[in-house]
Coordinates of C-alpha atoms and ligand atoms in Angstrom, one line a residue:
X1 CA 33.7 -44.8 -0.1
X2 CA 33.1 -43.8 3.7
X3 CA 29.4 -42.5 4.0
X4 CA 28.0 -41.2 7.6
X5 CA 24.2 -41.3 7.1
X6 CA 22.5 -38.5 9.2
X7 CA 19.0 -40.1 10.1
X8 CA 18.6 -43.7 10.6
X9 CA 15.0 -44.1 10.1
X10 CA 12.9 -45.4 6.9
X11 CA 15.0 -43.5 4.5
X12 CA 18.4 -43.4 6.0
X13 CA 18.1 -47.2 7.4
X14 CA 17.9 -48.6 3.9
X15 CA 19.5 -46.3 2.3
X16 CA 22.5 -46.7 4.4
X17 CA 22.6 -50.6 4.5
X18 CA 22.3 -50.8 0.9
X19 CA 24.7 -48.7 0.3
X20 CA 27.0 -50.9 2.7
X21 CA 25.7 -53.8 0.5
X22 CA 27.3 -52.0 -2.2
X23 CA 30.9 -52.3 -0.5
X24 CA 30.8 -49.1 1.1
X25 CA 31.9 -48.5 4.7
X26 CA 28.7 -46.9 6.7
X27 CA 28.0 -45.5 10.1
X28 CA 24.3 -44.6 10.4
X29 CA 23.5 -42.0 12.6
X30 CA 20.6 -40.9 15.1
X31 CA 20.1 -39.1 17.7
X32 CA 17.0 -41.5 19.1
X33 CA 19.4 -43.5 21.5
X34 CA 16.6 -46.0 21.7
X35 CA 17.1 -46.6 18.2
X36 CA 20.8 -46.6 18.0
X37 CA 20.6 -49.1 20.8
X38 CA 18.3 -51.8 19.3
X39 CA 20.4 -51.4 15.7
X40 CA 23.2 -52.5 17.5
X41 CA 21.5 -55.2 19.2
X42 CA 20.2 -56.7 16.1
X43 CA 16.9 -55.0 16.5
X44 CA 15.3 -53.2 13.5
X45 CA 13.3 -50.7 14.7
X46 CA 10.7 -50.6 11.5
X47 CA 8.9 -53.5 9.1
X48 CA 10.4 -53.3 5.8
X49 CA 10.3 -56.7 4.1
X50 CA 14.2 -58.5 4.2
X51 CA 15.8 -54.9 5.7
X52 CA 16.7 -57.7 8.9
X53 CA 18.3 -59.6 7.0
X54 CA 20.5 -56.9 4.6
X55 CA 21.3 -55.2 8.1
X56 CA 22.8 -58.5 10.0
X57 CA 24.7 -59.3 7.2
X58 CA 26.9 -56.2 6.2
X59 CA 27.0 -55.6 10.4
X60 CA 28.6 -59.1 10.8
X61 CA 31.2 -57.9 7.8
X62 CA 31.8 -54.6 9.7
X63 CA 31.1 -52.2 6.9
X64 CA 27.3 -51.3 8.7
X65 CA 27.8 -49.4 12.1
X66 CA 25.4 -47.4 14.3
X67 CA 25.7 -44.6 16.7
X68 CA 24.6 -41.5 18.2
X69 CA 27.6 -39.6 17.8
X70 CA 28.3 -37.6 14.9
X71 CA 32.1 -36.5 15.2
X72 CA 33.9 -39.3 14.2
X73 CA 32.1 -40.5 11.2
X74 CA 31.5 -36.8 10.0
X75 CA 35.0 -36.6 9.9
X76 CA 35.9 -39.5 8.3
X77 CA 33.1 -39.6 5.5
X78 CA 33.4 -38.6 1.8
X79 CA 30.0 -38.0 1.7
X80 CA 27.5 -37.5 4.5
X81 CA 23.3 -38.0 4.0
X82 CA 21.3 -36.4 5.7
X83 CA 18.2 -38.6 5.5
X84 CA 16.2 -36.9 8.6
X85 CA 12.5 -35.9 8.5
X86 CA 10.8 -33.2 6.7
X87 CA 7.1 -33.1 8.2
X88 CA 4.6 -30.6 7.2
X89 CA 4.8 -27.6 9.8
X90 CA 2.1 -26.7 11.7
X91 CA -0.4 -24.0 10.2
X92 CA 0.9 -23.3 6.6
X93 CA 1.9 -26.9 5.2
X94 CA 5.8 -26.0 4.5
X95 CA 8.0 -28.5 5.2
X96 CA 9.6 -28.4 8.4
X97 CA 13.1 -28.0 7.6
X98 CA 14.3 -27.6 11.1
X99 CA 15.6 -31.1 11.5
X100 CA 17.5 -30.2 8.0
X101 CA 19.2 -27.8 9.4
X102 CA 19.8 -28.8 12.6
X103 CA 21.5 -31.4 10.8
X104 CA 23.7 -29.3 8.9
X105 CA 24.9 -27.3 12.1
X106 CA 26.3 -30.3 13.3
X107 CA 27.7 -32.0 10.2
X108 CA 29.4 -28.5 9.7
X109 CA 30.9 -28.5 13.3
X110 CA 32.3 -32.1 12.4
X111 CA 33.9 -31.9 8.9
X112 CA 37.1 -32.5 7.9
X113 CA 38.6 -32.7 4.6
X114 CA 37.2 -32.7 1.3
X115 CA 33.4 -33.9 1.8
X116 CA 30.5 -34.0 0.0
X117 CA 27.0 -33.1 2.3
X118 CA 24.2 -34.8 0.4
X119 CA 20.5 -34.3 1.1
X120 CA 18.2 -37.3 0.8
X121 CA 15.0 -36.0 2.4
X122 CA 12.7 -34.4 0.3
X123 CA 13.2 -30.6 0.7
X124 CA 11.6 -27.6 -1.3
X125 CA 13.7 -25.9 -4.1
X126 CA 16.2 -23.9 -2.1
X127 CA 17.0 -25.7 1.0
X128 CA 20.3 -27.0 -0.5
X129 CA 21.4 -23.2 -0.8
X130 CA 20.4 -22.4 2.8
X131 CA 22.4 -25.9 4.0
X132 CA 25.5 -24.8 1.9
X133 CA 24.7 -21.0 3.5
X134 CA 24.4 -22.7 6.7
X135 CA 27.9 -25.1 6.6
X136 CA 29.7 -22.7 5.1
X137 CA 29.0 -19.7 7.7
X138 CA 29.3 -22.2 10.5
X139 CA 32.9 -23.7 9.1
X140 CA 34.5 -21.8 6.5
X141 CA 37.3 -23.4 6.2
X142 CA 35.7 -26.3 4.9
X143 CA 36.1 -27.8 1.5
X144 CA 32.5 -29.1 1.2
X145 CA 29.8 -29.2 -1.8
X146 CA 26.0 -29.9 -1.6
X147 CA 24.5 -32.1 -4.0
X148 CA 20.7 -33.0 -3.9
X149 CA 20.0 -36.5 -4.3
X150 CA 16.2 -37.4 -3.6
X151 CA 15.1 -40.7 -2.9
X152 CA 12.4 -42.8 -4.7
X153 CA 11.8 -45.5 -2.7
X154 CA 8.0 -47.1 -1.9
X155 CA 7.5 -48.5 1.7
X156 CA 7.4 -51.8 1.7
X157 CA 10.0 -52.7 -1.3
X158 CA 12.4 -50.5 -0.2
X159 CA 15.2 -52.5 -0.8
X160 CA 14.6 -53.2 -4.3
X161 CA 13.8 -50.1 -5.3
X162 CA 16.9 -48.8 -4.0
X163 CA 18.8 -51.3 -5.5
X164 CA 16.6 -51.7 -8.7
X165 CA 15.8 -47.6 -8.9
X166 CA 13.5 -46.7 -12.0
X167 CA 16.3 -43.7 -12.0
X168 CA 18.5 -41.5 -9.8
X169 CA 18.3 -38.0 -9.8
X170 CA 21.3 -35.8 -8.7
X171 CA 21.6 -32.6 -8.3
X172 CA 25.5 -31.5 -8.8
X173 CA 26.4 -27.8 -9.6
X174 CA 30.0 -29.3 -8.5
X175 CA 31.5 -31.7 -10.5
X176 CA 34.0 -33.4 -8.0
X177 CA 30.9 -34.2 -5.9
X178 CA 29.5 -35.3 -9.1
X179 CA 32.4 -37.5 -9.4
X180 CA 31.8 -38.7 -5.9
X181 CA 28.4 -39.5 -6.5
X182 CA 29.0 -41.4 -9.5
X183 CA 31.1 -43.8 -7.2
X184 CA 28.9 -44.2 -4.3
X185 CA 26.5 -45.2 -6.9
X186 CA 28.5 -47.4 -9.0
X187 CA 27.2 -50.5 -9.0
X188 CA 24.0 -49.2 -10.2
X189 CA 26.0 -48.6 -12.9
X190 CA 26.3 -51.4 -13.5
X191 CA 22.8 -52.8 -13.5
X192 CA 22.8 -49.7 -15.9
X193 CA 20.5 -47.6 -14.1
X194 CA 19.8 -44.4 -15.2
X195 CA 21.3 -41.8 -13.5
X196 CA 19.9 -37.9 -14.3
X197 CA 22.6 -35.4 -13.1
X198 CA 20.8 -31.9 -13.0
X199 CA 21.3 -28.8 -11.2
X200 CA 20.7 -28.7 -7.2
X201 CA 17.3 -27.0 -7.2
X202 CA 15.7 -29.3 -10.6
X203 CA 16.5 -32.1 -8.2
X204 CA 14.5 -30.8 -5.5
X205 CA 11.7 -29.9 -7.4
X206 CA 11.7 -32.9 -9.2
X207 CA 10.8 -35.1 -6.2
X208 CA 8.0 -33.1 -5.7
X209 CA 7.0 -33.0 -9.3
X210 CA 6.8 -36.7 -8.9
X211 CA 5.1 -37.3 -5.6
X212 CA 2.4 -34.7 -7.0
X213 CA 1.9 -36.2 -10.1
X214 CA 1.5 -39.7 -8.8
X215 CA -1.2 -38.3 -5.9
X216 CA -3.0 -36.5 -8.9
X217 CA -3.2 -40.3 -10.4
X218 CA -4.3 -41.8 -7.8
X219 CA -7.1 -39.2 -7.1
X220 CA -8.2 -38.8 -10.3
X221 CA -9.0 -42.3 -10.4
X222 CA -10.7 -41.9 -7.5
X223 CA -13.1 -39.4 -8.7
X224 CA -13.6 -41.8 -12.1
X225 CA -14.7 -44.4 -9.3
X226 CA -17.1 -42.5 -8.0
X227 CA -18.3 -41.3 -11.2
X228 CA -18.7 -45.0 -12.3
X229 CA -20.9 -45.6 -9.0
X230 CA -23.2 -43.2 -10.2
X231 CA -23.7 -44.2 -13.8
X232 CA -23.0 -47.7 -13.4
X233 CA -19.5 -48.3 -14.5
X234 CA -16.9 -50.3 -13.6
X235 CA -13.7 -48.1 -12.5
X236 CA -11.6 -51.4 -12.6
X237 CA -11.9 -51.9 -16.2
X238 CA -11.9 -48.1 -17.3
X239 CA -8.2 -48.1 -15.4
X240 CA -7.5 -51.0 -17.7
X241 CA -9.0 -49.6 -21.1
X242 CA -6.8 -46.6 -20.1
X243 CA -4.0 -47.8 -18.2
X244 CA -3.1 -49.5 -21.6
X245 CA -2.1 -47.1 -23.3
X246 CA 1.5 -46.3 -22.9
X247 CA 1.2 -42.7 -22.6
X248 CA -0.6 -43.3 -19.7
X249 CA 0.0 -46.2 -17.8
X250 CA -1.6 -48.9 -16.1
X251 CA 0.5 -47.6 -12.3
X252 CA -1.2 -45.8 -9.8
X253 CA -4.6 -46.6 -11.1
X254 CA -6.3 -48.3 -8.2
X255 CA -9.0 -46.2 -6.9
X256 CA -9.7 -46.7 -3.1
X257 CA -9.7 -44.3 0.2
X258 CA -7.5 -41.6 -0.9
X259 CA -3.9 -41.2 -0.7
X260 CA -2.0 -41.0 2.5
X261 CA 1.4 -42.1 3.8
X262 CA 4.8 -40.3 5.1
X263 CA 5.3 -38.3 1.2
X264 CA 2.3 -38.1 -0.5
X265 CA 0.3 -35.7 1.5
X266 CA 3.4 -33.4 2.8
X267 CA 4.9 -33.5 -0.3
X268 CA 1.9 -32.4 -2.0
X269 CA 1.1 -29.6 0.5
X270 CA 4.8 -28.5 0.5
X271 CA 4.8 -27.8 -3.1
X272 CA 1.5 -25.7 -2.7
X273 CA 3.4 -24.1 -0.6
X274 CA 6.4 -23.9 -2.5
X275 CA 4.5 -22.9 -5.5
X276 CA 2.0 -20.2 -4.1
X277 CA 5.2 -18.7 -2.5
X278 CA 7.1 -18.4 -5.6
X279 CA 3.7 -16.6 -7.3
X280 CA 2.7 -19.5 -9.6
X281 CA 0.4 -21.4 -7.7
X282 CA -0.1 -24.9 -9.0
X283 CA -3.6 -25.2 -9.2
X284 CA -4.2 -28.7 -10.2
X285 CA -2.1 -29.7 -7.4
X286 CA -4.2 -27.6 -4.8
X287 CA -7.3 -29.5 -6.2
X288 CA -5.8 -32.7 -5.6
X289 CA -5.0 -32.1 -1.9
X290 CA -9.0 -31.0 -1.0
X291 CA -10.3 -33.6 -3.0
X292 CA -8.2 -36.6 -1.5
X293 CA -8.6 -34.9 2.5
X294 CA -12.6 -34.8 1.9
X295 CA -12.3 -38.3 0.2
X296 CA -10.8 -40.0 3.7
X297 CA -14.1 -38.8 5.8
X298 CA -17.1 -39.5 2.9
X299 CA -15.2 -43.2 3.2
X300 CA -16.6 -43.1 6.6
X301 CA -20.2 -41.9 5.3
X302 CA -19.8 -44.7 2.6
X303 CA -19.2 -47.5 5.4
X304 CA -22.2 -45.9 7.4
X305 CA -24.5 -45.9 4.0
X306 CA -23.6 -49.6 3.7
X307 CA -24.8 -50.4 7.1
X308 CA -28.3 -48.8 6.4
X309 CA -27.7 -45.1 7.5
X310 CA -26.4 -45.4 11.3
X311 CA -23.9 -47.0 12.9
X312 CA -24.9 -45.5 16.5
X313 CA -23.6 -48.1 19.2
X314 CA -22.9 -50.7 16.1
X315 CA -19.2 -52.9 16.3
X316 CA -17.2 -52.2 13.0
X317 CA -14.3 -54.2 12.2
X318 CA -11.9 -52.8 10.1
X319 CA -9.0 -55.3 8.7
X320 CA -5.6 -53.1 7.7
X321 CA -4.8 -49.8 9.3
X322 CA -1.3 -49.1 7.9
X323 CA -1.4 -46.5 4.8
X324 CA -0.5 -49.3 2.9
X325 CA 0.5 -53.0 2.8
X326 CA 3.9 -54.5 3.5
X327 CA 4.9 -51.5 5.9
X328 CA 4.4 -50.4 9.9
X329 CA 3.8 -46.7 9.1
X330 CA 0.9 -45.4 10.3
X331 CA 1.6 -41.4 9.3
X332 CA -1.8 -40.1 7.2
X333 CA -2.9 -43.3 7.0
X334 CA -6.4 -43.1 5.6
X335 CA -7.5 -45.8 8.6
X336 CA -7.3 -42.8 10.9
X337 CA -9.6 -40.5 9.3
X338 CA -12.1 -43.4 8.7
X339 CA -12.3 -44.8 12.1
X340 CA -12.5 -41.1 13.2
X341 CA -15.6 -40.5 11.3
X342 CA -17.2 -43.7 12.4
X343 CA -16.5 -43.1 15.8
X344 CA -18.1 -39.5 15.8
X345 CA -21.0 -41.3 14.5
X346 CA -21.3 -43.3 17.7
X347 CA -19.5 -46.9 16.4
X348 CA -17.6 -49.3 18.0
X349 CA -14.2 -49.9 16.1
X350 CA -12.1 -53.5 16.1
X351 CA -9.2 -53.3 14.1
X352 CA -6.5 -56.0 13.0
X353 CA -3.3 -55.3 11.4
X354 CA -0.6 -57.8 10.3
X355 CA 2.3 -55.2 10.9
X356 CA 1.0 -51.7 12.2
X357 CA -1.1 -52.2 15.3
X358 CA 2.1 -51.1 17.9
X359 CA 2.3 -47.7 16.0
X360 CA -1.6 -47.4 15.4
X361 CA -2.1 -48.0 19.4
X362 CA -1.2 -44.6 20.4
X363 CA -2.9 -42.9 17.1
X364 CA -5.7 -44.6 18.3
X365 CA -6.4 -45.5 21.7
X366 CA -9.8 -46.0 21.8
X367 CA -10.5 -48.8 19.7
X368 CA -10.2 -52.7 20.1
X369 CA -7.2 -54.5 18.6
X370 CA -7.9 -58.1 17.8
X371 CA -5.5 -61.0 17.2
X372 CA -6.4 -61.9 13.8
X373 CA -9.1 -61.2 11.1
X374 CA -12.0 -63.7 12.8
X375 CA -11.4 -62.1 16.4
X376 CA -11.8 -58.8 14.4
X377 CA -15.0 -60.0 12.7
X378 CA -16.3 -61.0 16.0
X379 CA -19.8 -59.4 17.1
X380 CA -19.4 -57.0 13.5
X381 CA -22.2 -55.0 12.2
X382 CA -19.8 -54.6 9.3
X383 CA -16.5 -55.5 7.8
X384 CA -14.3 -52.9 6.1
X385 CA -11.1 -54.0 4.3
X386 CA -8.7 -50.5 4.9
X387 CA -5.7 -52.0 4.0
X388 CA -4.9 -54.5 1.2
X389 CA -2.9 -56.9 2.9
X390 CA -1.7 -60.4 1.1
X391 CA -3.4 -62.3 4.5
X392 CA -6.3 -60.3 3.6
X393 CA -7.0 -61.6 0.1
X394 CA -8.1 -65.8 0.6
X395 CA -9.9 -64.9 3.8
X396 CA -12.3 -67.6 5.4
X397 CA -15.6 -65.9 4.7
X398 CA -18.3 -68.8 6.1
X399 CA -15.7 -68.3 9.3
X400 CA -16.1 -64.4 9.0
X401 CA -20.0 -64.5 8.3
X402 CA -20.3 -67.1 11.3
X403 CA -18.6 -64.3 14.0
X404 CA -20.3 -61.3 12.6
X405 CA -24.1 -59.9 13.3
X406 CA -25.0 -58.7 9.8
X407 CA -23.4 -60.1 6.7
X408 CA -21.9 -56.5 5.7
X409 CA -18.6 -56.1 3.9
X410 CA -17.5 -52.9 2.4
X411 CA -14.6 -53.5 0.2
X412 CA -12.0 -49.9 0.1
X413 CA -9.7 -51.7 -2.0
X414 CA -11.5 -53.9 -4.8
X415 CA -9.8 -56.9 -3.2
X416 CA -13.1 -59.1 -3.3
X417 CA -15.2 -60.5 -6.4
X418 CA -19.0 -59.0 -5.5
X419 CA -20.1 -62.5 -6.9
X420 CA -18.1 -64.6 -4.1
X421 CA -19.0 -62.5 -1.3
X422 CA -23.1 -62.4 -2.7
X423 CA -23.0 -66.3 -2.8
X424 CA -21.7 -66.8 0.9
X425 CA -24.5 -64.4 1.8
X426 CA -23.4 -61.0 2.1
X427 CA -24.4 -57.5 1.2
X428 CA -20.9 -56.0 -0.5
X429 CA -20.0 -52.6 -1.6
X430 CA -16.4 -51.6 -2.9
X431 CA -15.2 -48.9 -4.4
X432 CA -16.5 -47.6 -8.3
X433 CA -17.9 -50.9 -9.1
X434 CA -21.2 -52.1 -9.1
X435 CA -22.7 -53.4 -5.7
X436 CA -24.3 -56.4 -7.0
X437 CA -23.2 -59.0 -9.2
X438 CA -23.2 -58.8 -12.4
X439 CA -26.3 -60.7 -14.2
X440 CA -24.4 -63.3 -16.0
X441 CA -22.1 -63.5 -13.0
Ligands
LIG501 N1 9.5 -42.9 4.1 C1 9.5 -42.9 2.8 O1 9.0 -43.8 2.1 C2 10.3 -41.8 2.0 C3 10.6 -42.0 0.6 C4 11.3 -41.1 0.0 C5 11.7 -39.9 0.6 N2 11.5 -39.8 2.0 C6 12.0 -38.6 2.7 O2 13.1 -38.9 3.4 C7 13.1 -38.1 4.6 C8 13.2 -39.0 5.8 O3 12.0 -39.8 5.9 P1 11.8 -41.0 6.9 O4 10.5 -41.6 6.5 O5 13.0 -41.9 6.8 O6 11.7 -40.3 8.3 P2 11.8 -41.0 9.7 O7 11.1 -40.1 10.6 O8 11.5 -42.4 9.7 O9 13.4 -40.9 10.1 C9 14.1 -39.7 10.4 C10 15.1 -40.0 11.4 O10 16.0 -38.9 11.5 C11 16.4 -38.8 12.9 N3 17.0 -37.4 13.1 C12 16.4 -36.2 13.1 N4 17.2 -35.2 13.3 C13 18.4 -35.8 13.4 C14 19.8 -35.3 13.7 N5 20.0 -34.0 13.8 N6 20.8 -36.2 13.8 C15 20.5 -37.5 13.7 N7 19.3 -38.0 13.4 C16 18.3 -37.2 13.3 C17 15.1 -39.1 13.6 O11 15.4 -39.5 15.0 C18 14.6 -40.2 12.8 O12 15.0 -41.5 13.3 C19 11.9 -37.2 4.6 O13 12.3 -36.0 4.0 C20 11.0 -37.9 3.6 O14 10.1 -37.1 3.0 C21 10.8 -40.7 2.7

């Protein structure tokens, strides 16, 4: 099959080399020359664990191209992506579908026998009717269907969850772009994945259906944790006593600073949006988004609590500001509310990240960026673990105690053992579990 991606960044980038990895012939597309130009030098322009690697090899077998030109590969394709973003807009939350359609203005001018336009972003029920409105106004000539096909994929194992996906969901009401779609994603077939073909708009929703239920796990967790703090519980082992049970599951259980990310917290405001718009708000889902926003800044009073109640003109170094390990993205990451809040309180911020630090720079300019985690810990008050990278987890801590002022960790991810860090001397706090170790520790 020839596919034209439209979009070449998280998304389109992996979705578009894996599917060259499939056999498929690919032409990514962007209109950031900058990036076109460094994918055709070799350069990939984001950190997603062996996406160099999957990207040299099917370029070097000619089935993975780049450019910024839409024409030709438009033309050519059986099925075009579009794989381009979908922020919140300003003021309401909606997703910002202008990009979308942008997107299918152009494909539209550029199509050329039977093709199939396929949207991979995550849109709000609807949008593939105003894309098809949108093609077919612009060329109506064209023979053209517009299937939904969301994509799944986690930051960080991108590649195997594209290629390994729980499920695919597409969203046909055409059943030669069905057929299509069942080749692009043949050898998934194989591997026997399964593949949900539904109508256009249950695709839709069901991305967000997911996205929202996976935030309302993760922050009702969160609110267990702090519940356990108060009464002296362990939220660790009540996500295990629960997690255990199937109907349940032991995923998405790990409390810690609130969600944040490039999906969850669009995704979750979009189908607010979405919802209150169609007259059936969705409640739950609105609670979820006030609780996880206040949870980002009462980190920031939790960091201050640990250091005594101030943190005026004290050095705090924070170890992880990417949303999450394994990735560059900085979008929502929870580090940026957090170092916000201690910064309005009059602290001095060091930061170290294994991956992120080039996008956090502009996010935040006015904090110090160290070259590891000791030169982070250097001259501390406190140390707060953000992000829970791998280098994170067997860190020196006689090294770490030895740079910092005060022996202060504060733990956001439950990455340390309260025991350890009290027997190398410091004062630890982490999130939903007790503070001190326990007595027969
Ligand atoms: N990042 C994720 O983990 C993830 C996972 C699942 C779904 N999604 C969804 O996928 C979509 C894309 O997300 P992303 O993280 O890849 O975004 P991104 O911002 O990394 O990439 C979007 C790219 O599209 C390009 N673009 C925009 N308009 C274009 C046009 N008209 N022609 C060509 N290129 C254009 C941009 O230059 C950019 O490089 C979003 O809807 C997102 O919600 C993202």
């Amino acid at each position: 099959m020839r596919i034209a991606m439209v979009g070449s960044g998280y998304v389109g980038l992996v979705s578009g080399t894996c599917f060259a990895d499939f056999g498929h012939e690919v032409v990514c597309i962007d209109k950031d020359p900058d990036k076109i130009a460094a994918l055709q030098a070799g350069r990939i322009p984001i950190f997603e664990p062996g996406l160099a690697a999957l990207v040299a090899d099917n370029a070097r077998q000619g089935r993975l191209t780049f450019t910024t030109e839409m024409r030709e590969a438009v033309a050519a394709a059986d099925a075009v992506f579009i794989a381009v973003g979908t922020p919140s807009r300003r003021g309401d939350g909606f997703a910002d579908l202008s990009y979308v359609y942008a997107a299918a203005r152009e494909i539209a001018a550029a199509l050329s026998g039977y093709t199939v336009v396929v949207t991979k972003s995550t849109v709000p029920v609807g949008t593939g009717d105003e894309v098809e409105r949108i093609i077919r106004e612009a060329a109506p000539a064209a023979e053209v269907a517009v299937v939904s096909n969301p994509e799944f994929l986690r930051e960080g194992a991108a590649i195997a969850d594209f290629k390994r996906p729980d499920r695919i969901v597409i969203g046909a009401d055409d059943p030669r772009a069905a057929q299509v779609m069942s080749e692009i994603y043949r050898p998934l077939y194989l591997n026997q994945a399964p593949i949900l073909v539904t109508g256009r708009r249950t695709a839709e929703l069901t991305k967000y259906a997911a996205n929202a239920f996976l935030a309302t796990k993760i922050t009702f967790i969160n609110e267990i944790a702090d519940l356990c703090e108060q009464v002296g519980a362990n939220v660790q082992e009540v996500a295990r006593g629960i997690g255990l049970d199937n109907r349940i599951g032991s995923k998405f259980l790990h409390a810690g600073p609130g969600y944040g990310g490039s999906c969850f917290p669009k995704d979750t405001l979009a189908l607010v949006k979405t919802a209150q718009d169609a007259g059936t708000p969705v409640r739950l889902v609105e609670t979820v988004v006030a609780v996880n926003d206040s949870r980002k800044r009462a980190m920031a009073r939790k960091v201050i609590a640990a250091c005594g109640g101030a943190v005026r003109g004290r050095t705090i170094a924070v170890l992880g500001l990417t949303f999450k390990p394994n990735t560059d993205d900085m979008r929502d990451a929870p580090s940026l509310s957090i170092i916000a809040g201690l910064q309005d309180a009059g602290a001095r911020v060091r930061a170290y990240d294994p991956e992120g630090m080039e996008q956090a720079r502009p996010l935040l300019p006015d904090i110090h960026y160290a070259t590891d985690p000791y030169d982070c810990a250097d001259g501390a008050d406190a140390l707060v673990l953000v992000t829970e990278w791998d280098a994170f987890r067997a860190l020196d801590f006689a090294r770490l105690r030895a740079a910092m002022l005060a022996p202060v960790v504060v733990d956001l991810r439950n990455v340390y053992r309260a025991e350890d860090l009290a027997r190398r001397g410091f004062r630890y706090t982490s999130v939903g579990r007790p503070s001190e170790p326990a007595a027969d520790a």
